[in-house]
Tab-separated table of C-alpha atoms in Angstrom:
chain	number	residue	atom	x	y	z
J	205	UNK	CA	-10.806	16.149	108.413
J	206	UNK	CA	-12.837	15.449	104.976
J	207	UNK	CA	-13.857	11.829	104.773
J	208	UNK	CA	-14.038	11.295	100.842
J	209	UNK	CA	-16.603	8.058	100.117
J	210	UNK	CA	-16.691	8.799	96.448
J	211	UNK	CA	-13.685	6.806	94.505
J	212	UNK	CA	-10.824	9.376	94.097
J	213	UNK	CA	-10.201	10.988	90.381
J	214	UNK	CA	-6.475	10.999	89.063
J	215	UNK	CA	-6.086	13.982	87.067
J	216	UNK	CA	-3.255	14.051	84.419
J	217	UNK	CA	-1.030	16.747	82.469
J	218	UNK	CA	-1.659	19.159	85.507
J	219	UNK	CA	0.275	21.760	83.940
J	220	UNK	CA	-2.535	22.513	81.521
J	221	UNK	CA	-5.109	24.793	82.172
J	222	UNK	CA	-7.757	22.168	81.080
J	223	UNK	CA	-6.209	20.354	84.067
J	224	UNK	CA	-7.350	22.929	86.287
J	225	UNK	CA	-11.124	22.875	85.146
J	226	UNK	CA	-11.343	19.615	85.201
J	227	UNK	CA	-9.841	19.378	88.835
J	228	UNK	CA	-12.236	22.385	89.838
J	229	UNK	CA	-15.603	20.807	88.771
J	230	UNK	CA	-14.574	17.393	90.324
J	231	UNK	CA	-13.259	18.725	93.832
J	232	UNK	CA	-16.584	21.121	93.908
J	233	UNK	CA	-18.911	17.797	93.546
J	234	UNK	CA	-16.875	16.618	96.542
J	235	UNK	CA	-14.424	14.547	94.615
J	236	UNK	CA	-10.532	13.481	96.142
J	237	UNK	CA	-8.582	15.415	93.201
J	238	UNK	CA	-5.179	13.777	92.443
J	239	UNK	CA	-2.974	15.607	90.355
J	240	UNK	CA	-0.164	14.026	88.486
J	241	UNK	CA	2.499	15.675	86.077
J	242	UNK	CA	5.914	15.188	84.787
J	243	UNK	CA	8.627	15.253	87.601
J	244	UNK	CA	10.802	17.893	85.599
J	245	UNK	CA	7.832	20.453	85.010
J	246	UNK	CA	8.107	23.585	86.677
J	247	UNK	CA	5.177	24.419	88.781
J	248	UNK	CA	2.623	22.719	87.126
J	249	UNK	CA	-0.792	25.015	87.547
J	250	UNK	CA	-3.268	22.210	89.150
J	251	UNK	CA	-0.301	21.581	91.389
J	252	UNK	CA	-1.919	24.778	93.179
J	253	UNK	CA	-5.464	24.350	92.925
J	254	UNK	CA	-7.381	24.318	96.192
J	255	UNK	CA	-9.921	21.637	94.779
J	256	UNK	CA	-6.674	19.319	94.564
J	257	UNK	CA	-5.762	17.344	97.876
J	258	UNK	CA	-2.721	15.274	96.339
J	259	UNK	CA	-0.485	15.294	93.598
J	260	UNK	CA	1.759	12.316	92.099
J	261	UNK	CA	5.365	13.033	90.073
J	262	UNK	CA	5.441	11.024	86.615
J	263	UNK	CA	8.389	9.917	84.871
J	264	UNK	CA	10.503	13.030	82.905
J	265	UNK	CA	8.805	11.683	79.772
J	266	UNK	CA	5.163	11.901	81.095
J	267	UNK	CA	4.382	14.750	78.819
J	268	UNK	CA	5.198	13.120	75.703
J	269	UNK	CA	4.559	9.564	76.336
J	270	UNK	CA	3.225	7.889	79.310
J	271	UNK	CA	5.274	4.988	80.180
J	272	UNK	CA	3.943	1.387	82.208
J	273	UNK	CA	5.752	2.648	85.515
J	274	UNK	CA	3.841	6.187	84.950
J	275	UNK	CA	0.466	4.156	84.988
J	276	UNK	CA	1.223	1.764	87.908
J	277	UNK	CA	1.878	5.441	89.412
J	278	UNK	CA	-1.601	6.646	88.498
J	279	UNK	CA	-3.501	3.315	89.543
J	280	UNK	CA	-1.899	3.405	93.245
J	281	UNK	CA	-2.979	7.317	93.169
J	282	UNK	CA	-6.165	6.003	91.999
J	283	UNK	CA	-6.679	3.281	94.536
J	284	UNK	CA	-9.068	0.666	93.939
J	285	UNK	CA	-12.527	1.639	91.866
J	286	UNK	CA	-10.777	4.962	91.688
J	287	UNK	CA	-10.836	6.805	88.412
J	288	UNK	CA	-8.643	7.630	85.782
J	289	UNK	CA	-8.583	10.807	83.736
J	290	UNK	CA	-6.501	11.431	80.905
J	291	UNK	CA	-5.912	15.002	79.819
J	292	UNK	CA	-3.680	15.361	76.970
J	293	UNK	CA	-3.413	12.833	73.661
J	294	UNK	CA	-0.155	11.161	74.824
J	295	UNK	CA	-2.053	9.657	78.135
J	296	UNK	CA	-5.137	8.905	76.147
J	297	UNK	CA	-3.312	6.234	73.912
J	298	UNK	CA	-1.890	4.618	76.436
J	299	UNK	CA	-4.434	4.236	78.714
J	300	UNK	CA	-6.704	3.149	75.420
J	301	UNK	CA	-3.910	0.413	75.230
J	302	UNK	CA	-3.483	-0.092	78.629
J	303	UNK	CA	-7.064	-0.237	79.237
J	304	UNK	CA	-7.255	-4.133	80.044
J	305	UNK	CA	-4.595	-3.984	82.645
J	306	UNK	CA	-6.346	-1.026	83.765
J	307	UNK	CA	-9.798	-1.941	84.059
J	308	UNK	CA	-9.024	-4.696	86.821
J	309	UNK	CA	-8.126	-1.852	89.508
J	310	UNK	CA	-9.812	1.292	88.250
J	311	UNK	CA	-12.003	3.231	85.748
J	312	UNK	CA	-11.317	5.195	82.688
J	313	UNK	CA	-13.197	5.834	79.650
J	314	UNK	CA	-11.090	5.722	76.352
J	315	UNK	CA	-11.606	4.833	72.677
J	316	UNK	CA	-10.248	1.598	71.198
J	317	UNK	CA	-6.792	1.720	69.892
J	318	UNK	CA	-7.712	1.552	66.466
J	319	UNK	CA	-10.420	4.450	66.546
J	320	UNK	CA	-8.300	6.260	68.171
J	321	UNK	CA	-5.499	5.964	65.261
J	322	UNK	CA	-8.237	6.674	62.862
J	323	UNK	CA	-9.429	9.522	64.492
J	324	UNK	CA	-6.039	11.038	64.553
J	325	UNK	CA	-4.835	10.729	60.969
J	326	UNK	CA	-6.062	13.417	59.334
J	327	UNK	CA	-6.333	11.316	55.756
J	328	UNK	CA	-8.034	8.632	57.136
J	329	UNK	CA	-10.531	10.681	59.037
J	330	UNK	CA	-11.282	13.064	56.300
J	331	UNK	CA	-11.377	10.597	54.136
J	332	UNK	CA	-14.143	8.968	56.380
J	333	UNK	CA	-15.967	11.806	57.248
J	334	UNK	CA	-16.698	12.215	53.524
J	335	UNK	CA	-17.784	8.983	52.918
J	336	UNK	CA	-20.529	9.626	55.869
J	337	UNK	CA	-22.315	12.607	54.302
J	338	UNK	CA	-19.650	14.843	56.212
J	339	UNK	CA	-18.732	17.998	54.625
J	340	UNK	CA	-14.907	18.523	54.491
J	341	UNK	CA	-12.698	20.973	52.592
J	342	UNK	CA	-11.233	19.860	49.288
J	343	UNK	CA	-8.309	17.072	50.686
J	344	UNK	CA	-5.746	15.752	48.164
J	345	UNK	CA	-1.927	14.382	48.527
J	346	UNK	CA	0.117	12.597	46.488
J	347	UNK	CA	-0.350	8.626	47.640
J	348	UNK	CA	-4.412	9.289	47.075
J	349	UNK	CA	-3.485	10.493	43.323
J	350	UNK	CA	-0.708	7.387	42.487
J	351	UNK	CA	1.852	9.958	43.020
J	352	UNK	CA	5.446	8.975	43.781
J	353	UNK	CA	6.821	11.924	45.641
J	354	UNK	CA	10.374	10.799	44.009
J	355	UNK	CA	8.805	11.773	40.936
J	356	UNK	CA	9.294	15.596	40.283
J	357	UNK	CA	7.092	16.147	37.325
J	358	UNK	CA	4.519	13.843	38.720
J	359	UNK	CA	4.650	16.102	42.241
J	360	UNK	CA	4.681	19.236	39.909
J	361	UNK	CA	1.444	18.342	37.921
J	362	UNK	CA	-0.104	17.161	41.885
J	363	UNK	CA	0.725	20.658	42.844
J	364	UNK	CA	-0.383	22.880	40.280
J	365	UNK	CA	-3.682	20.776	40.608
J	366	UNK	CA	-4.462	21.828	43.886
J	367	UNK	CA	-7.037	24.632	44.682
J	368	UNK	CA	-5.082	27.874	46.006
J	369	UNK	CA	-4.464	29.365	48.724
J	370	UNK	CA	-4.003	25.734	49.944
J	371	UNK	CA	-3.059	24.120	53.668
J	372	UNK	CA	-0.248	21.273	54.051
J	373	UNK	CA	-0.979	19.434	57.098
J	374	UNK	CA	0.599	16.738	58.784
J	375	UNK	CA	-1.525	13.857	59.375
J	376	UNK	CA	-0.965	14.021	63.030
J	377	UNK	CA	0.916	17.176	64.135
J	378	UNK	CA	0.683	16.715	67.494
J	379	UNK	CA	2.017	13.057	67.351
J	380	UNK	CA	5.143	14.980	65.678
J	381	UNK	CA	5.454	17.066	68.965
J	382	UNK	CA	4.527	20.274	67.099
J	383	UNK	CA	2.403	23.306	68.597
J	384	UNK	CA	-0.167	23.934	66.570
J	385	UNK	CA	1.216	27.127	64.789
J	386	UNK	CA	3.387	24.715	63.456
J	387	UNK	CA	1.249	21.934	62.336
J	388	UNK	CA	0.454	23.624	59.061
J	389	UNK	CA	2.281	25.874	55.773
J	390	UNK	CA	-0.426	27.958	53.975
J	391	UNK	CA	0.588	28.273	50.445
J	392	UNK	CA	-0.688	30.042	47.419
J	393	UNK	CA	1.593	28.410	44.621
J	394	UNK	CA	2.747	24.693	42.883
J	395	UNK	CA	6.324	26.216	43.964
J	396	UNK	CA	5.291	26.619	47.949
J	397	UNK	CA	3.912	23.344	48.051
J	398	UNK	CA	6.532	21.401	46.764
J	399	UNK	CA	8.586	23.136	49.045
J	400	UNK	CA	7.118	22.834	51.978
J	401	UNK	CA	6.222	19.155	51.272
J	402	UNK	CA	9.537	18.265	51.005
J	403	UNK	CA	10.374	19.967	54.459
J	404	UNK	CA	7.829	18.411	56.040
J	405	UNK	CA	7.895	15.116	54.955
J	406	UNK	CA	11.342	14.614	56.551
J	407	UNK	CA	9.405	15.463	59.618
J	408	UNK	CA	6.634	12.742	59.385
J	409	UNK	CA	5.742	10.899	56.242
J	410	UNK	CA	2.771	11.632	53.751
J	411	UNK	CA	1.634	15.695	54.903
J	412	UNK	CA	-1.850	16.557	52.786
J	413	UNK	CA	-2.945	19.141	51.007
J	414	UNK	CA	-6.644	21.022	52.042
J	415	UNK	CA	-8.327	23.555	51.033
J	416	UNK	CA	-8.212	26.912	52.857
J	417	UNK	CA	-11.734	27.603	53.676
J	418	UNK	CA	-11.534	31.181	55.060
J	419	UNK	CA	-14.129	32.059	58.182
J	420	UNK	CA	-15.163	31.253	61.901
J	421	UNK	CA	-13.872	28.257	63.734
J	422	UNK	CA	-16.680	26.402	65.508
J	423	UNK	CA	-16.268	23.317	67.765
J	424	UNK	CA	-18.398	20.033	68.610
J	425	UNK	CA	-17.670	18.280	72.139
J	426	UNK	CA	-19.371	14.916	72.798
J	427	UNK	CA	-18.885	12.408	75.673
J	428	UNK	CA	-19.846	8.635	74.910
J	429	UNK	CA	-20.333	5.971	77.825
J	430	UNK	CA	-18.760	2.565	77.710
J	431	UNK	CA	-21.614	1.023	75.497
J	432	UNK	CA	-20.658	4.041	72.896
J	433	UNK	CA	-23.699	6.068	73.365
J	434	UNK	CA	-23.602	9.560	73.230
J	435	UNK	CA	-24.659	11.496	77.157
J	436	UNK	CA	-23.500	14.818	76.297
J	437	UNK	CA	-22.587	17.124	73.898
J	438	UNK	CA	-21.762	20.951	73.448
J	439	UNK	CA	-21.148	23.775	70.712
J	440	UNK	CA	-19.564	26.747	70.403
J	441	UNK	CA	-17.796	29.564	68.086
J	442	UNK	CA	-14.382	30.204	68.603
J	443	UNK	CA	-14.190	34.308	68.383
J	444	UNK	CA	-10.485	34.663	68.992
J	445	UNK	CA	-7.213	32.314	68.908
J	446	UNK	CA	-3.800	32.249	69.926
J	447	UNK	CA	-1.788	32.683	67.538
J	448	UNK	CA	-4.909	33.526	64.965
J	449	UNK	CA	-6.193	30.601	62.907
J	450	UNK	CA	-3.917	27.787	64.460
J	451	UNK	CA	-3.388	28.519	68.245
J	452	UNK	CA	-5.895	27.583	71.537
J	453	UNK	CA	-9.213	29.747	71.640
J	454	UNK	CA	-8.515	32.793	73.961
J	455	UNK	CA	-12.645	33.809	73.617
J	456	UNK	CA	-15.579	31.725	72.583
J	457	UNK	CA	-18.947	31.525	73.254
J	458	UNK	CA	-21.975	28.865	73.165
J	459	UNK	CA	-23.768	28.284	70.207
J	460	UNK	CA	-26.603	26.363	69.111
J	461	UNK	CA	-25.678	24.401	66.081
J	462	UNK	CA	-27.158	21.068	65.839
J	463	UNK	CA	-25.908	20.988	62.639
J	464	UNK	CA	-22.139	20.218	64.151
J	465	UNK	CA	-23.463	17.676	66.849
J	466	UNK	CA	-25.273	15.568	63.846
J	467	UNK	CA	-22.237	15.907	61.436
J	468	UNK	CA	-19.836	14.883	65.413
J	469	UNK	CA	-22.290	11.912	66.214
J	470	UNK	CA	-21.981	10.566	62.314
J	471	UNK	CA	-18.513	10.081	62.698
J	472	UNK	CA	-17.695	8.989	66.213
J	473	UNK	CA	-20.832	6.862	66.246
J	474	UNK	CA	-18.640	5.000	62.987
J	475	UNK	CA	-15.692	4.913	64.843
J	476	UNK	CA	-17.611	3.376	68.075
J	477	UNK	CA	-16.069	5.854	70.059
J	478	UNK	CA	-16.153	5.894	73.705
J	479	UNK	CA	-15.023	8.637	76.530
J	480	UNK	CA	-14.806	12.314	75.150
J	481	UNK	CA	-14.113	14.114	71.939
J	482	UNK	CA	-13.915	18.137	70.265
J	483	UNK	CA	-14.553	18.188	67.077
J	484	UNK	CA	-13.050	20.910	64.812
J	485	UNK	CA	-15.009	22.767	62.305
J	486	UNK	CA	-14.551	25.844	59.919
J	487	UNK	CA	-17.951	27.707	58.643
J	488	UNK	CA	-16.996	28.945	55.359
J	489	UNK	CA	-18.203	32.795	53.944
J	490	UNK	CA	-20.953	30.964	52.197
J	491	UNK	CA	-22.414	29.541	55.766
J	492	UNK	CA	-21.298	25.915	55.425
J	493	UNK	CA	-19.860	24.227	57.800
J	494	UNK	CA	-16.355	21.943	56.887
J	495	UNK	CA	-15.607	19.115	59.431
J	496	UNK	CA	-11.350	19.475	59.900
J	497	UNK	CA	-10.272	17.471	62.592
J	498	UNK	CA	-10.663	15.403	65.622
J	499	UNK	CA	-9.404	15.941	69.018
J	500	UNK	CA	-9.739	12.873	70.826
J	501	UNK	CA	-9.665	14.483	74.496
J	502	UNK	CA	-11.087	17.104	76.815
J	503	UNK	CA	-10.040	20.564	75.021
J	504	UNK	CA	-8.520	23.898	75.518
J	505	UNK	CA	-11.948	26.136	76.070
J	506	UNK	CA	-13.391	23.491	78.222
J	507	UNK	CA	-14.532	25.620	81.002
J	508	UNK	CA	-16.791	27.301	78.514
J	509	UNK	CA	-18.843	24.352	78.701
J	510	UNK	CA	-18.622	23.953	82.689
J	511	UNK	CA	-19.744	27.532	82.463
J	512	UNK	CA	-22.822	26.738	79.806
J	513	UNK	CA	-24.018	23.489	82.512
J	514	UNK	CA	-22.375	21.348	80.604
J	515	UNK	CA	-19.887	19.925	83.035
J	516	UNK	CA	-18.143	17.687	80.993
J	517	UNK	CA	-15.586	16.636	83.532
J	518	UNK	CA	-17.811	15.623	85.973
J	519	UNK	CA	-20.002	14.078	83.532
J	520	UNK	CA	-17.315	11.554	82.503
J	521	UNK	CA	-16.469	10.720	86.141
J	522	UNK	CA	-20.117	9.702	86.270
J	523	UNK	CA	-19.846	7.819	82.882
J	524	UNK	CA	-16.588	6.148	84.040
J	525	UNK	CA	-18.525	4.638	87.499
J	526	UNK	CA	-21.745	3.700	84.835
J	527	UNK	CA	-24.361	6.211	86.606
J	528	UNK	CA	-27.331	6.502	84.421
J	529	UNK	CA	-26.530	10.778	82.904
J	530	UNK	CA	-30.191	12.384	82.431
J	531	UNK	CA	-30.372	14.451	79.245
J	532	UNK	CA	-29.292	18.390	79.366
J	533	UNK	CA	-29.446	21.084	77.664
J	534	UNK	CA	-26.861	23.719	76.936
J	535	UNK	CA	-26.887	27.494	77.700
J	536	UNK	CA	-26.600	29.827	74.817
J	537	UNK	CA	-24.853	32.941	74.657
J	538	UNK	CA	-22.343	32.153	77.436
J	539	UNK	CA	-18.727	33.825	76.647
J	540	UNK	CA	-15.494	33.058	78.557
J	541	UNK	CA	-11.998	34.958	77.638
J	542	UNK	CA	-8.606	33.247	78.877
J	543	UNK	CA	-6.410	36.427	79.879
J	544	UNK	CA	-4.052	37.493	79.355
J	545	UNK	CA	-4.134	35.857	75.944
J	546	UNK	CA	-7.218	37.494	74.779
J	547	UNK	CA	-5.817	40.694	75.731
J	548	UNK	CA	-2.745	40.523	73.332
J	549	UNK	CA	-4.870	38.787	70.629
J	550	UNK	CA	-6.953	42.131	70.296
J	551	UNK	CA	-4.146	43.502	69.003
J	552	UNK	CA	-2.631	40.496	66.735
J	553	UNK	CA	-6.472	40.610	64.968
J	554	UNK	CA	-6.402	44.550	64.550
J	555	UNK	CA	-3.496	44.415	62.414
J	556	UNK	CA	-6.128	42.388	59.890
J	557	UNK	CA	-6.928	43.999	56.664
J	558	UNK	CA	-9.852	46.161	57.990
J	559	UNK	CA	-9.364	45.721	61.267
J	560	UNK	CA	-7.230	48.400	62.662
J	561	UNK	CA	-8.285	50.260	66.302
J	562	UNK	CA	-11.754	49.961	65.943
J	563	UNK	CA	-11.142	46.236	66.285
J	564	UNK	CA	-9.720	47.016	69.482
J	565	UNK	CA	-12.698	49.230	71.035
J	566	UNK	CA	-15.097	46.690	69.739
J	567	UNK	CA	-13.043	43.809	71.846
J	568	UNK	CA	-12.936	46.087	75.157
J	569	UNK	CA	-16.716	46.946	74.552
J	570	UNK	CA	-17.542	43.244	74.495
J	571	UNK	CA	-15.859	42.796	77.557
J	572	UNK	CA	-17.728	45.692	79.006
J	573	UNK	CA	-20.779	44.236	77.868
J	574	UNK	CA	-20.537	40.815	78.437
J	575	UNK	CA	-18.540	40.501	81.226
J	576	UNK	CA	-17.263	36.875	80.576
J	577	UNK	CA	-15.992	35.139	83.048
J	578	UNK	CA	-12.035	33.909	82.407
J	579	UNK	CA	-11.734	30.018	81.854
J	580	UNK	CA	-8.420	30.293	84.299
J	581	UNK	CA	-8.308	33.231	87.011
J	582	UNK	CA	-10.842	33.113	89.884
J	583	UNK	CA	-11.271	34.788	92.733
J	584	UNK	CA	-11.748	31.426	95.234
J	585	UNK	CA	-9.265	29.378	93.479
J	586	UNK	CA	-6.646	32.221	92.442
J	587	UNK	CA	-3.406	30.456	92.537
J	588	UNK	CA	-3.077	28.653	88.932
J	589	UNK	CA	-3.940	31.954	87.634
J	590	UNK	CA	-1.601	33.554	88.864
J	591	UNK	CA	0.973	31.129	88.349
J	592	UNK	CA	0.065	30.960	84.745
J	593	UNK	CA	0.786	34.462	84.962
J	594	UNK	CA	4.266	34.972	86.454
J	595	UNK	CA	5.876	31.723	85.150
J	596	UNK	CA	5.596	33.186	81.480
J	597	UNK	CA	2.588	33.812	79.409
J	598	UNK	CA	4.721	32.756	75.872
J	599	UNK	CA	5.636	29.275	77.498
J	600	UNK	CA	3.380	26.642	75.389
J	601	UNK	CA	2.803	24.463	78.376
J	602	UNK	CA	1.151	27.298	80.109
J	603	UNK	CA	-1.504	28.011	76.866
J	604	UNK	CA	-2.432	24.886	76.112
């Protein structure tokens, strides 16, 4: 029988594949893995991981919004000095408000309520970022312009002001319990926008308008300790997404671009963060990069960054206990694909204007070339894989 001397980790939203990465690096340092999930979701992929020795049923709500009997579940899973890791936005807010009652039993590493709220309204943060020397696309809506949305002519002349093609956004999508192909309306006209605006501010108030910058997604991850000092950080290029332009990466690889990690540290440094963060970023046709949004969590790509030696997981269990983190460096060129989403999204991006089957061969030569390891199935651990697999590639729960 294992005897486990470390304090045990508490792993939530296990039916995400960043779950499962996060559960794998922990129980291969020699970590006890809980896993805890919503009691009414179906098979829930860390559920099934080898590297997890016990799993914990939350409240039917879990996924949406942690409640105080869900965390008195995840502190007796934690035991005392155990740690607390929260996956998905929903259990980082509470445990960031929670974080009192929580620190007299375990560990967890969170931002402050109010940095957190910042961080994830899109206005506020944009607006920030800009005022740090940030680069961000062109951001307008009507409250910033002493427009009353009541006001048609006033909303008309707002509209036709905008630079086109133009992105509504709502300030928080995710808070609106949106997937992310649905967090956004592209339009190219006064007429769309006013449109759209009106549909979506019945959904949540005051959506903004941005500039479409058209090119590559890129993405900065930083962890900060306790003190808010930065131990770790990571960048990559996002080569494919699913769905294209709004959905999780399906194939990225590591990048060096200090650029992004200067640009990251500027603004979480202002927000004294603390615990981990992905930056969002779009590098524009004329090689500039646009800061667009902060994720406040561990991401959907993560094991590319396990798979670069940046092991991000176990690197906040560490930061969570307060072990002094030695500096490290990335590895560059590292890919990892997610099947069997990349496989489709070969031939979503060959229907792109110039595109066509010679996208395709290109994709299934890179594969041949590279041979990049997939951030999901594996050989030693391959049951969340294949769950993933045969409980419905289409279901969100399963992609995030």
């Amino acid at each position: 029988m294992a005897v486990y001397e470390k304090p045990k980790a508490v792993v939530t939203d296990a039916r995400l594949r960043i779950a499962v990465t996060i559960a794998r690096s922990l129980g291969r340092a020699g970590i006890h893995v809980v896993a805890a999930e919503a009691a009414d979701t179906p098979r829930p992929l860390a559920f099934h991981s080898k590297y997890v020795k016990s799993s914990v049923n939350l409240g039917r709500g879990a996924k949406t919004a942690l409640s105080d009997a869900d965390v008195e579940t995840l502190l007796e899973a934690a035991g005392e000095g155990g740690v607390l890791v929260p996956v998905f936005t929903p259990a980082v807010f509470k445990m960031s408000w929670d974080e009192p009652k929580i620190a007299r039993r375990a560990k967890t590493l969170v931002p402050t309520p109010s940095a957190l709220e910042e961080a994830h309204d899109k206005a506020r943060c944009t607006k920030l970022a800009r005022s740090l020397g940030v680069p961000v696309p062109r951001t307008s809506s009507p409250a910033e312009n002493g427009v009353d949305i009541r006001d048609a002519s006033a909303m008309l002349k707002w509209a036709q002001d905008l630079p086109y093609p133009v992105m509504l956004k709502y300030r928080s999508g995710e808070d609106a319990g949106l997937p992310a192909s649905l967090r956004y309306r592209m339009c190219s006209s006064p007429e769309e926008v006013l449109e759209a605006y009106r549909q979506m501010e019945t959904v949540q108030t005051a959506p903004i308008a941005q500039e479409y910058v058209a090119g590559e997604d890129y993405g900065a991850a930083l962890l900060y300790d306790k003190d808010g000092r930065p131990v770790a950080s990571f960048t990559y290029r996002s080569i494919r997404e699913r769905p294209r332009g709004a959905g999780p990466t399906v194939y990225c690889v590591s990048e060096d671009c200090p650029e992004l990690v200067d640009y990251s540290h500027r603004l979480l440094s202002a927000l004294n963060w603390r615990g981990m963060a992905m930056l969002d970023f779009r590098r524009g046709l004329d090689g500039k990069f646009r800061f667009l949004e902060v994720n406040p969590r561990f991401w959907g790509s993560l094991a590319l960054a396990v798979e670069a030696g940046v092991d991000f997981p176990l690197l906040y269990y560490r930061a969570c206990l307060g072990e002094d983190i030695a500096p490290l460096r990335q590895k560059y060129g590292v890919r990892v694909r997610f099947f069997p989403g990349d496989f489709v999204s070969l031939f979503e991006y060959s229907r792109l204007p110039g595109n066509g089957a010679g996208y395709i061969a290109k994709g299934l030569w890179d594969l041949l070339k590279y041979r990049p390891r997939d951030g999901l199935f594996s050989l030693s651990d391959p049951m969340p894989g294949l769950i993933h697999l045969t409980g419905g590639v289409f279901r969100r729960h399963a992609r995030a």
